[in-house]
Structure formats: C-alpha cells, structure tokens
PDB file of N, CA and C in Angstrom:
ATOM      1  N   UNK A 111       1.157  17.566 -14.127  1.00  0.00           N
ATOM      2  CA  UNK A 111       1.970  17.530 -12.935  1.00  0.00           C
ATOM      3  C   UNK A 111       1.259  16.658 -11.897  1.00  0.00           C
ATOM      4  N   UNK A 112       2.181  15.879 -10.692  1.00  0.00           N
ATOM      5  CA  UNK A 112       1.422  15.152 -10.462  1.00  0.00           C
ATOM      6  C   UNK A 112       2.574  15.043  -8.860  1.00  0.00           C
ATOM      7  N   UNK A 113       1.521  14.922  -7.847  1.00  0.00           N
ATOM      8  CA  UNK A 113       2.374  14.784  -6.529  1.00  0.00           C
ATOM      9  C   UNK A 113       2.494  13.342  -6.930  1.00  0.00           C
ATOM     10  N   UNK A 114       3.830  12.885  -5.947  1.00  0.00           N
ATOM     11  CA  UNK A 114       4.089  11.194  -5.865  1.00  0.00           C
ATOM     12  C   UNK A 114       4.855  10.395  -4.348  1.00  0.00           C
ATOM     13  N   UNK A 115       3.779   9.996  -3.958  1.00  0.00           N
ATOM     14  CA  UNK A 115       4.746   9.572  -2.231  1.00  0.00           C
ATOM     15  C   UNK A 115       4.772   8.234  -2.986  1.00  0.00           C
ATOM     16  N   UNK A 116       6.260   7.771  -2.554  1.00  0.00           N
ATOM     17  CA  UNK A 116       6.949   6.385  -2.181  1.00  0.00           C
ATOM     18  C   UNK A 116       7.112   5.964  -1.274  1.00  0.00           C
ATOM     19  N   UNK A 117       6.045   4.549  -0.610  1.00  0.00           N
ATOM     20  CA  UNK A 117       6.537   4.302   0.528  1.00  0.00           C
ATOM     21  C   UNK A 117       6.622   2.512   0.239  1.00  0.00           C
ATOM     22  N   UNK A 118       7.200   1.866   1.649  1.00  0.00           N
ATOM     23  CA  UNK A 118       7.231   0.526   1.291  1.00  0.00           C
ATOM     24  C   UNK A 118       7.143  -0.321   2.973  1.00  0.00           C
ATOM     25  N   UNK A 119       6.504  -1.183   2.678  1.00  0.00           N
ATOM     26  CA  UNK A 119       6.326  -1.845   3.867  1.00  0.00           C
ATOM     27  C   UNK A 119       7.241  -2.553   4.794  1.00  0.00           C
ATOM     28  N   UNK A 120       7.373  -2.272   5.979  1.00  0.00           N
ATOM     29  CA  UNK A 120       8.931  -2.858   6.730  1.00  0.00           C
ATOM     30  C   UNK A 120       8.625  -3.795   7.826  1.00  0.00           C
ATOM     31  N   UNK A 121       7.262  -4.524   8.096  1.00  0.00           N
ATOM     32  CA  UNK A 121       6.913  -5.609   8.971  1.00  0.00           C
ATOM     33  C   UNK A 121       8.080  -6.799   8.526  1.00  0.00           C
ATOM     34  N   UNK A 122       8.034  -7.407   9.809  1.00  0.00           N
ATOM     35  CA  UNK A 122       8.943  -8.752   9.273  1.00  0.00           C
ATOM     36  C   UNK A 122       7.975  -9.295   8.864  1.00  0.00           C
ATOM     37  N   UNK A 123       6.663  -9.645   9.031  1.00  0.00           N
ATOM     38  CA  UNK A 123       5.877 -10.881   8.721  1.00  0.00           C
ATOM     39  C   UNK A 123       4.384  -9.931   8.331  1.00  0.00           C
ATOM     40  N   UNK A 124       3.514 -11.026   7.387  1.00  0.00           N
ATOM     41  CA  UNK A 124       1.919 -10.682   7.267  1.00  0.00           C
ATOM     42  C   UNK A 124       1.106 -11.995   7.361  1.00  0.00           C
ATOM     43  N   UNK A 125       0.244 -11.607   7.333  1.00  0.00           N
ATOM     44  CA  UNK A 125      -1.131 -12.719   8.235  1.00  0.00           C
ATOM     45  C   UNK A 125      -1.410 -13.263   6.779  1.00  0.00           C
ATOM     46  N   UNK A 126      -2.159 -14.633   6.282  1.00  0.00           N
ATOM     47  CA  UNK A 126      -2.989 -15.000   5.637  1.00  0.00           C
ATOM     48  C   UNK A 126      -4.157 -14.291   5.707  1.00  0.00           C
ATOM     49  N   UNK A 127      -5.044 -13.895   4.790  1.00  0.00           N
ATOM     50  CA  UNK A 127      -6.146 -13.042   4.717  1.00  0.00           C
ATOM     51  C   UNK A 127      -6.951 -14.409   4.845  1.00  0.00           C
ATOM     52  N   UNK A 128      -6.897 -15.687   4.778  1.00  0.00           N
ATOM     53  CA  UNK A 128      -7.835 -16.805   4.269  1.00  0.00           C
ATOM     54  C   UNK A 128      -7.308 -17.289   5.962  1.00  0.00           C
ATOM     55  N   UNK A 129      -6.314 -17.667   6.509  1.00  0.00           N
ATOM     56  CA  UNK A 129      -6.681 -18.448   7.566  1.00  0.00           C
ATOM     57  C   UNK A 129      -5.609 -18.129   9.150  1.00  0.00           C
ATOM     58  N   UNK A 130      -4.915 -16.653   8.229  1.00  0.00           N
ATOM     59  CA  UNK A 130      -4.521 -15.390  10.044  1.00  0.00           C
ATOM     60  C   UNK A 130      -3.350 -16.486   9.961  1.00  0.00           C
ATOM     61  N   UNK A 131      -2.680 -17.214   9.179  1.00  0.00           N
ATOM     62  CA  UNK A 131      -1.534 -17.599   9.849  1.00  0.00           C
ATOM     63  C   UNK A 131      -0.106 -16.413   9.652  1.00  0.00           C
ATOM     64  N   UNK A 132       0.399 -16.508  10.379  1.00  0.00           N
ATOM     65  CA  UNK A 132       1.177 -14.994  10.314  1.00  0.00           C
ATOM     66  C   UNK A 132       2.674 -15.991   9.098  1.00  0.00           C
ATOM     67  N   UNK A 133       3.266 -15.186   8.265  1.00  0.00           N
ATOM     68  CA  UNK A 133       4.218 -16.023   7.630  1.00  0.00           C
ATOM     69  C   UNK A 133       5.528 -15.136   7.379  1.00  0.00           C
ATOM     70  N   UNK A 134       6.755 -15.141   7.209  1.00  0.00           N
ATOM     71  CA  UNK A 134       7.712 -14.468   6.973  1.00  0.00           C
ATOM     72  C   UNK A 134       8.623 -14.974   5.700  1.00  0.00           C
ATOM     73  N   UNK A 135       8.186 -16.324   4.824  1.00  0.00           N
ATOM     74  CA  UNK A 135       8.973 -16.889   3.928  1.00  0.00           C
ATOM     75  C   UNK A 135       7.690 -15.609   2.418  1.00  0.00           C
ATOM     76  N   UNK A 136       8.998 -14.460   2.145  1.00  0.00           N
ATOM     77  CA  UNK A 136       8.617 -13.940   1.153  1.00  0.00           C
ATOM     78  C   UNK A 136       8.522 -14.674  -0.248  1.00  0.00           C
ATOM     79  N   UNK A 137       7.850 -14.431  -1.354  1.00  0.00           N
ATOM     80  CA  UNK A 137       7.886 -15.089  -2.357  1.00  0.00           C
ATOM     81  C   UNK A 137       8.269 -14.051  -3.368  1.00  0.00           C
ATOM     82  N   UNK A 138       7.558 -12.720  -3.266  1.00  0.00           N
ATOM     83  CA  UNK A 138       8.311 -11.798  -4.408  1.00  0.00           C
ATOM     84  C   UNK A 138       7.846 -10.544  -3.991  1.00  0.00           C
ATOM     85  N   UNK A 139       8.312  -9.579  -4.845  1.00  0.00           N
ATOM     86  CA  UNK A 139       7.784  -7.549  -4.465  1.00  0.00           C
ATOM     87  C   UNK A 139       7.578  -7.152  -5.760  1.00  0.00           C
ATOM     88  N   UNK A 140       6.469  -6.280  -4.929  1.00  0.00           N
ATOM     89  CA  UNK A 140       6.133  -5.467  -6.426  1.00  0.00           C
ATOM     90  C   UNK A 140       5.454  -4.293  -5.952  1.00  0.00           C
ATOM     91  N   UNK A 141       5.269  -3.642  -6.924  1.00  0.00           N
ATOM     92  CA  UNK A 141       4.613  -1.750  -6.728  1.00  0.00           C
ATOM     93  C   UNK A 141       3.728  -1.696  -6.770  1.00  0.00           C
ATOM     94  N   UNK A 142       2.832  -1.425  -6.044  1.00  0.00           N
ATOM     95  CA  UNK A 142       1.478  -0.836  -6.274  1.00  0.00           C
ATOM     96  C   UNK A 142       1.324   0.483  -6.415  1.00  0.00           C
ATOM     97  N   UNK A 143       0.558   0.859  -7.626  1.00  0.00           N
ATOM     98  CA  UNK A 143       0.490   2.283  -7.840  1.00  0.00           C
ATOM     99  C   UNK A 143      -1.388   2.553  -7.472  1.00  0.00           C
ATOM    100  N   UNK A 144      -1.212   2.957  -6.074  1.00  0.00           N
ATOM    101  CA  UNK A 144      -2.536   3.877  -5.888  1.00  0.00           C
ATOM    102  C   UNK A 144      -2.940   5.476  -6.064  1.00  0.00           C
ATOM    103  N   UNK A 145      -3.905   5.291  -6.820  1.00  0.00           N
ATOM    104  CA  UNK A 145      -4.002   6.909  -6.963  1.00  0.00           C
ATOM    105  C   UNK A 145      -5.235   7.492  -6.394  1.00  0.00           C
ATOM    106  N   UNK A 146      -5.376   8.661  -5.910  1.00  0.00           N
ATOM    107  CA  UNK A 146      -5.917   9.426  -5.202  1.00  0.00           C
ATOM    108  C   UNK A 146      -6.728  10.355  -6.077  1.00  0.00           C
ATOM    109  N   UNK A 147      -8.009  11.100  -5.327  1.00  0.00           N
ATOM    110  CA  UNK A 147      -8.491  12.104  -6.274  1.00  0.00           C
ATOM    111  C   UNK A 147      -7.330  13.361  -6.069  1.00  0.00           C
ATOM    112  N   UNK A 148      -7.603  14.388  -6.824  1.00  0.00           N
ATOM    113  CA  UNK A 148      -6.690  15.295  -7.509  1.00  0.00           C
ATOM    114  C   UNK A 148      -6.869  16.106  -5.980  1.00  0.00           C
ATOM    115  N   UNK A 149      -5.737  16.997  -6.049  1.00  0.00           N
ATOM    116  CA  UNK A 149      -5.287  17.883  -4.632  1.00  0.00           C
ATOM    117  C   UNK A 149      -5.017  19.210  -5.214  1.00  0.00           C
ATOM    118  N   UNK A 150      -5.104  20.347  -5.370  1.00  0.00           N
ATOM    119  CA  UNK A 150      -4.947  21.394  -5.880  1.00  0.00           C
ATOM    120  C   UNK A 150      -4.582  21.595  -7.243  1.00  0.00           C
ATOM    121  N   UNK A 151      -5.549  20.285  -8.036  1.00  0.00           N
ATOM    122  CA  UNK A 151      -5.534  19.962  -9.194  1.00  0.00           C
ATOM    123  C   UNK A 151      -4.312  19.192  -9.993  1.00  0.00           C
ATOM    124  N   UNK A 152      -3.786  18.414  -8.711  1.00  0.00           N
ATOM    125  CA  UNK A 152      -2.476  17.853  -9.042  1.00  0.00           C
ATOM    126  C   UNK A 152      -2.833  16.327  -9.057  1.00  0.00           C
ATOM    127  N   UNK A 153      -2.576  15.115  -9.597  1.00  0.00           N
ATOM    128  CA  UNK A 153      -3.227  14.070  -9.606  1.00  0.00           C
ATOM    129  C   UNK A 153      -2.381  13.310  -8.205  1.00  0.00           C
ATOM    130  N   UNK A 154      -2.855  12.575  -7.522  1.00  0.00           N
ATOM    131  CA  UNK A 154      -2.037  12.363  -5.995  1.00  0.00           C
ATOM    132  C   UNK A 154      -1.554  10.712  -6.813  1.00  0.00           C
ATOM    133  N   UNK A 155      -0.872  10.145  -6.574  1.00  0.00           N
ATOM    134  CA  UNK A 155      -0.320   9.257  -6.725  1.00  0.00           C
ATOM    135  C   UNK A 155       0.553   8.255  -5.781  1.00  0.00           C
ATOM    136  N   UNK A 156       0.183   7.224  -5.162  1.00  0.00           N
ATOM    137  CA  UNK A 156       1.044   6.864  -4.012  1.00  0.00           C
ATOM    138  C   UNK A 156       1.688   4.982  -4.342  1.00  0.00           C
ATOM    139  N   UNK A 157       2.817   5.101  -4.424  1.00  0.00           N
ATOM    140  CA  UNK A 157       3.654   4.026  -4.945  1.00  0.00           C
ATOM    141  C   UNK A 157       4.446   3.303  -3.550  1.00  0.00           C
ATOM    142  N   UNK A 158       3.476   1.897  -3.317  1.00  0.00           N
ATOM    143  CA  UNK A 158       3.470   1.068  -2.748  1.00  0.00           C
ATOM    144  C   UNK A 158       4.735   0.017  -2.630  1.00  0.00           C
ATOM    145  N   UNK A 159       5.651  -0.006  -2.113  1.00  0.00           N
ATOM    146  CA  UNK A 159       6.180  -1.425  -2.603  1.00  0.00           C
ATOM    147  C   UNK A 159       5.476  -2.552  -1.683  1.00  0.00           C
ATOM    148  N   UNK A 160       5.346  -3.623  -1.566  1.00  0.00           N
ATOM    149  CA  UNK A 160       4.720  -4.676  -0.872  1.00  0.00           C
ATOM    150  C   UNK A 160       5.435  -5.667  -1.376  1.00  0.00           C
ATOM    151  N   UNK A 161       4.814  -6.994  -0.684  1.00  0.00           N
ATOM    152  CA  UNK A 161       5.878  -8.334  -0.997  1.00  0.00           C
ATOM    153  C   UNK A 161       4.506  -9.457  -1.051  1.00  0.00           C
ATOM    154  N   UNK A 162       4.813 -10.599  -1.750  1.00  0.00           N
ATOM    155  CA  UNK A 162       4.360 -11.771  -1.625  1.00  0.00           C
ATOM    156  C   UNK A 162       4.602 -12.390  -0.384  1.00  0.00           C
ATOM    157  N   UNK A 163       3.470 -13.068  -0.106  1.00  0.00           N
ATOM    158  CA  UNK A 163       4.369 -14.442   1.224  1.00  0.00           C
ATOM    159  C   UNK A 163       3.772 -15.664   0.563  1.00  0.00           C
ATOM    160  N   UNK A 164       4.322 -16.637   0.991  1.00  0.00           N
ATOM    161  CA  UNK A 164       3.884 -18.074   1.125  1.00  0.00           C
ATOM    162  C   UNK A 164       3.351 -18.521   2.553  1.00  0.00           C
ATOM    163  N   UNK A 165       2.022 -18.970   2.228  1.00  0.00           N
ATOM    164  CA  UNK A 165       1.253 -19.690   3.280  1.00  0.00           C
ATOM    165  C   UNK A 165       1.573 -20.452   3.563  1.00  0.00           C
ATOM    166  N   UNK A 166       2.121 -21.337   4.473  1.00  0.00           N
ATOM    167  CA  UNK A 166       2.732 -22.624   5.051  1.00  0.00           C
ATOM    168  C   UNK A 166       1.588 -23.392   5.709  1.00  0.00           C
ATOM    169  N   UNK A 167       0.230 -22.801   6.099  1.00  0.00           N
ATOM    170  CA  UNK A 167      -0.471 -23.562   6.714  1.00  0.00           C
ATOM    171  C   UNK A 167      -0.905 -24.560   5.926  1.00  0.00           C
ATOM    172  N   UNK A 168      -0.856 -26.411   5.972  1.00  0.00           N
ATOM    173  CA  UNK A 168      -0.960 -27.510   4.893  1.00  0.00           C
ATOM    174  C   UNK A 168      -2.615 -27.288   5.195  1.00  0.00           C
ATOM    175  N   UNK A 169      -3.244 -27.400   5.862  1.00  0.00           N
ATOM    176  CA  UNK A 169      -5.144 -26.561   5.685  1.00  0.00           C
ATOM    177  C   UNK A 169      -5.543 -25.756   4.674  1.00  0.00           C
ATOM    178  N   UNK A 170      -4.624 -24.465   4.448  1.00  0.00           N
ATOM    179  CA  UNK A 170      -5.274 -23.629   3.659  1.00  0.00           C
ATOM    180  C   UNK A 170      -5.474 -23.728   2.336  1.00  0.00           C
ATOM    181  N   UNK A 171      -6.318 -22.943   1.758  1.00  0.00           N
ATOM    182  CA  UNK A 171      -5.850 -23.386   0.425  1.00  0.00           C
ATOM    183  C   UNK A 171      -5.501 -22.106  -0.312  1.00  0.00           C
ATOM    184  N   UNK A 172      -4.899 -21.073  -0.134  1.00  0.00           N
ATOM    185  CA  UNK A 172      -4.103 -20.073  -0.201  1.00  0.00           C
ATOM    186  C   UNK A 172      -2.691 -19.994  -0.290  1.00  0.00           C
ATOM    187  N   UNK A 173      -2.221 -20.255  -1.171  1.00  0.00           N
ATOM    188  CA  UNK A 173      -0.586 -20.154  -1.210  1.00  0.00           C
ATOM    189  C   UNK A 173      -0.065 -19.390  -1.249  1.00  0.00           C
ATOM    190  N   UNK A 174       0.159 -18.072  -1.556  1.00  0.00           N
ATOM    191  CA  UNK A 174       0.631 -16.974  -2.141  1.00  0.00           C
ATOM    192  C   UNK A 174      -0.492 -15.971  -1.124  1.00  0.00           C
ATOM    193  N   UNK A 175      -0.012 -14.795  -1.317  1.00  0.00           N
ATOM    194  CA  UNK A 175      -0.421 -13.844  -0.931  1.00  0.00           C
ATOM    195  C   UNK A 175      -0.061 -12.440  -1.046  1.00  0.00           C
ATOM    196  N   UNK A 176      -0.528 -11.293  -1.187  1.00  0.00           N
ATOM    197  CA  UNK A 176       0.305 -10.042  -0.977  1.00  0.00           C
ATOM    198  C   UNK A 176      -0.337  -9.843   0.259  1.00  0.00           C
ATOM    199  N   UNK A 177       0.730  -9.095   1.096  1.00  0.00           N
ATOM    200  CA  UNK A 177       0.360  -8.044   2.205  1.00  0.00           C
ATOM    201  C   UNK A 177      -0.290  -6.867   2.058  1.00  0.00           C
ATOM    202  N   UNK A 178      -0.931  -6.660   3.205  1.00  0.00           N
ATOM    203  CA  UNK A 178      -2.024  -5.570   3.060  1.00  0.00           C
ATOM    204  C   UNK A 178      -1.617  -4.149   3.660  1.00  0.00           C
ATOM    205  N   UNK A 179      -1.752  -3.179   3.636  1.00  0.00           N
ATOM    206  CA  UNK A 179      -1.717  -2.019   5.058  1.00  0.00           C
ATOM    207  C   UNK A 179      -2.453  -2.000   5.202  1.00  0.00           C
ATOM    208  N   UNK A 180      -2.821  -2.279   6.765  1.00  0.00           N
ATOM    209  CA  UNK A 180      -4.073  -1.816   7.378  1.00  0.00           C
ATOM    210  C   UNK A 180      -4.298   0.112   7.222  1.00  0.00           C
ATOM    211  N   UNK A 181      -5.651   0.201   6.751  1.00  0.00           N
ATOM    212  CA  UNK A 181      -6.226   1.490   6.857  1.00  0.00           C
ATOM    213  C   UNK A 181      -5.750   1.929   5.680  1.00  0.00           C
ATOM    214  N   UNK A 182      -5.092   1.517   4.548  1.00  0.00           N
ATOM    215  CA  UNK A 182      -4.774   2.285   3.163  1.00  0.00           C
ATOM    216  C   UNK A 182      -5.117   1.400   1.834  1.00  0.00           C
ATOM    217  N   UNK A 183      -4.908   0.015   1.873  1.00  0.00           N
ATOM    218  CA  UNK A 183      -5.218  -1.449   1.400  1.00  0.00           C
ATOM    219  C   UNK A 183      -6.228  -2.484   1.391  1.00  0.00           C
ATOM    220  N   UNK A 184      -6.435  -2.389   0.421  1.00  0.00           N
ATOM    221  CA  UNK A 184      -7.874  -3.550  -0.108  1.00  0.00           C
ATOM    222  C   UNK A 184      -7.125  -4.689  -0.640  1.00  0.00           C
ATOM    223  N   UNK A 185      -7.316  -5.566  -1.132  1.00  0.00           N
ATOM    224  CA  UNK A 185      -6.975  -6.285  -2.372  1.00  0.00           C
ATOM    225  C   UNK A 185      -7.507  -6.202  -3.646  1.00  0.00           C
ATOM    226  N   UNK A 186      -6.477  -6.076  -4.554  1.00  0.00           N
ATOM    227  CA  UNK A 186      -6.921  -5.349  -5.962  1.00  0.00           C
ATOM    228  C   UNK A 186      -7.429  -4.169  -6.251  1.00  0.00           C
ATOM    229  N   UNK A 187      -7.620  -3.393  -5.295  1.00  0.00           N
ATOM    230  CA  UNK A 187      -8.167  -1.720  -5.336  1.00  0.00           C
ATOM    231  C   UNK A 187      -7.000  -1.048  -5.346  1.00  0.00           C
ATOM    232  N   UNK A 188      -7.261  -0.553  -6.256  1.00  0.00           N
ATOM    233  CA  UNK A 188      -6.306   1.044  -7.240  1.00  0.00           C
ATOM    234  C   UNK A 188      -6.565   2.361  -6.249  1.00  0.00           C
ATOM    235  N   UNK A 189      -7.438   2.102  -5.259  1.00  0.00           N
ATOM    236  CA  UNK A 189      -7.910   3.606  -4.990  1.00  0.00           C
ATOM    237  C   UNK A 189      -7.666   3.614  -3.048  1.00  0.00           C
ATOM    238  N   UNK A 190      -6.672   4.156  -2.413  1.00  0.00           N
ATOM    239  CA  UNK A 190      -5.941   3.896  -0.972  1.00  0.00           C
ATOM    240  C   UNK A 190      -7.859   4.372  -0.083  1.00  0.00           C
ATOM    241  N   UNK A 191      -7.720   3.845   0.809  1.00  0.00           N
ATOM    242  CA  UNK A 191      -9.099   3.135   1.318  1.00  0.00           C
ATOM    243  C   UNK A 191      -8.497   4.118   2.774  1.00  0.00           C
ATOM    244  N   UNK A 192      -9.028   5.297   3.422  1.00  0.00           N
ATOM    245  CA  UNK A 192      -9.311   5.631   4.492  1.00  0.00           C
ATOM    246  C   UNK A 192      -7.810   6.666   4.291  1.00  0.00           C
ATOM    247  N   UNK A 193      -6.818   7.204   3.436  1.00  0.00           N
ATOM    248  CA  UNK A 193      -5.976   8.018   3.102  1.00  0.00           C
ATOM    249  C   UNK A 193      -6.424   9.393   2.346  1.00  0.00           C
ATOM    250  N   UNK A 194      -6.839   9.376   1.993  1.00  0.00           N
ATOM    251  CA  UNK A 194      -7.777  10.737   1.295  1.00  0.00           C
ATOM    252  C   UNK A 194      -7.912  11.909   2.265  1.00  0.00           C
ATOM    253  N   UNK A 195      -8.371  11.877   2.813  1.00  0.00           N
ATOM    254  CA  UNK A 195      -8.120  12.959   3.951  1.00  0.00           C
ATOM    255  C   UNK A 195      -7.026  14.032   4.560  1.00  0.00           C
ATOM    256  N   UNK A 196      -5.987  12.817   4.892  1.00  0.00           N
ATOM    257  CA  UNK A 196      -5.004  13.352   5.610  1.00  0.00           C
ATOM    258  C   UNK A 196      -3.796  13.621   4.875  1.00  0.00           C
ATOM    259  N   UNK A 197      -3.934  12.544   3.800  1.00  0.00           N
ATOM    260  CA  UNK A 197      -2.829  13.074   2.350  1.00  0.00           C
ATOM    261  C   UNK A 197      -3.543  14.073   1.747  1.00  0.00           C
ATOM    262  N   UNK A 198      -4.436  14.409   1.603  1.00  0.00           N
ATOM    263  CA  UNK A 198      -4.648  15.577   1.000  1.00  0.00           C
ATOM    264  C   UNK A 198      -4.293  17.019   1.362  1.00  0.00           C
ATOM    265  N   UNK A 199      -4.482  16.859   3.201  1.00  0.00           N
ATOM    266  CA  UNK A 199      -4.044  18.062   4.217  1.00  0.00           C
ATOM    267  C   UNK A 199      -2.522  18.555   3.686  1.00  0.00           C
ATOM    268  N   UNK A 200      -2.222  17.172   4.077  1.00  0.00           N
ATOM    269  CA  UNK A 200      -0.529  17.488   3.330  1.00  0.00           C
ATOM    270  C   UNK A 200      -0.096  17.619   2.277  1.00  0.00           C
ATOM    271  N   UNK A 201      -1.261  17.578   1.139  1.00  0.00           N
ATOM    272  CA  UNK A 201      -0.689  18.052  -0.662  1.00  0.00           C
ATOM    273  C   UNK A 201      -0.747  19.401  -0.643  1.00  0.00           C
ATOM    274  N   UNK A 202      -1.962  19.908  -0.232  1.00  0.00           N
ATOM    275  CA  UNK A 202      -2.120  21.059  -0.061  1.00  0.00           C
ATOM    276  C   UNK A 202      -1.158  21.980   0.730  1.00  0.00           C
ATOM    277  N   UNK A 203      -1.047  21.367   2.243  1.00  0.00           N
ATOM    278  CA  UNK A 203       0.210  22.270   2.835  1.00  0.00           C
ATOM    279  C   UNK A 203       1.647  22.424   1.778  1.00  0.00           C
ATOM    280  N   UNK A 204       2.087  21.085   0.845  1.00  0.00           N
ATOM    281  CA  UNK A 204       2.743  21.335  -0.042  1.00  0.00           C
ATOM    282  C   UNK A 204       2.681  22.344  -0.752  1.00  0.00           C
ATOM    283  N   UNK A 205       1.326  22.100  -2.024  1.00  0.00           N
ATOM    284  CA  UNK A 205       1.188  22.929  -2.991  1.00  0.00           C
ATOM    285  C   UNK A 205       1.279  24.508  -2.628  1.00  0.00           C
ATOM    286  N   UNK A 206       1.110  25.023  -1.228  1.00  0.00           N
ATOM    287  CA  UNK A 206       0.669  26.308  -0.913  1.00  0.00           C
ATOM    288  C   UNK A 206       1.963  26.928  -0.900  1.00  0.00           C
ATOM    289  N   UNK A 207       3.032  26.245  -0.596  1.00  0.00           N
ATOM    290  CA  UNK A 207       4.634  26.600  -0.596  1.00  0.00           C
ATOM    291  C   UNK A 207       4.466  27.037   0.793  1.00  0.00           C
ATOM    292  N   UNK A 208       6.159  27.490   1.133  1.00  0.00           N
ATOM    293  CA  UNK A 208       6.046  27.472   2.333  1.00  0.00           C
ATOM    294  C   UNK A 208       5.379  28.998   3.085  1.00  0.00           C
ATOM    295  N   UNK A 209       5.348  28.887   4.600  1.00  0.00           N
ATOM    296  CA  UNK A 209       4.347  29.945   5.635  1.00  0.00           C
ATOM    297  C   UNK A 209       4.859  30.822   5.382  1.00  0.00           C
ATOM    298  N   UNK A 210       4.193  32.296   5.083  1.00  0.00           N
ATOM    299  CA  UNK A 210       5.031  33.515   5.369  1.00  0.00           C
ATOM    300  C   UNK A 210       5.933  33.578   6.961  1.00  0.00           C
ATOM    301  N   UNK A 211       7.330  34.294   6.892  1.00  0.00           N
ATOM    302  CA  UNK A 211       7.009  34.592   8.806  1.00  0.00           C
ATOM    303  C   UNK A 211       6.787  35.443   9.256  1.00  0.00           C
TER     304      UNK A 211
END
C-alpha cells in the first residue's frame, strides 16, 4: 500500500538554470515520480507533472530545460529535497483516520 499526492506545476514561465533567462515557449510534459521515505509504513510517493521550456537566449548553450520547484526539486533526483517533514505530518494525520469528537 502506498500513499500518492498528484500535483502539477501552474507558473506561466521558468528561469534557465544555466543563464536566469525566464522563458514561456514550452517544449513538452512529463511526470516525475518522487518518492519519499515510508510514513506509517506506507511508501510516500509524489507524482510531479512539470514541462520542458526552450531557452531562447542565442548566448546560452542550454536549449531545453525542465522546470524546477523551488524547495521540493533538484535535477535528476528521485528523492523531493526539503518535503519530508511536512508531508509526512500529513501522511500520518491521514493514516491515523479521522479525530475522535
């Protein structure tokens, strides 16, 4: 069994990581599946959608790109970067079912 948040990114635009030019001409989307350590022995799982951009700056030499979230996103890391914590508060408030009243 396995918790699963879906979320997806809704900026109009993302920065070049190589030279901060901000760009809005998407190139493609795709899922990132980050996973989390286990939460009341449930494996945490968090499914990313994100998008490609195209770099327009004729300087860079970066064409392509995926967008990042700040505070959850690395590039190429499987494992959400500064989320552990506070998704976990909330697997748990899950898993516990709901408050007596």
């Amino acid at each position: 069994m396995s918790i699963r948040i879906t979320a997806a990114t809704t900026g109009p635009d993302a920065f070049c990581p190589v030279c901060a030019t901000p760009s809005r001409r998407v190139h493609s989307r795709y899922e990132r599946c980050l996973a989390d350590t286990p939460v009341s022995g449930q494996e945490l799982l968090v499914h990313l959608h994100v998008r490609r951009y195209f770099c327009d700056a004729p300087t860079c030499e970066r064409t392509i790109f995926a967008e990042q979230v700040p505070g959850l996103t690395t590039p190429y890391a499987r494992r959400p970067r500064g989320w552990a914590p506070p998704c976990r508060t909330l697997a748990c408030r899950w898993a516990a079912g709901p408050e007596p009243a």
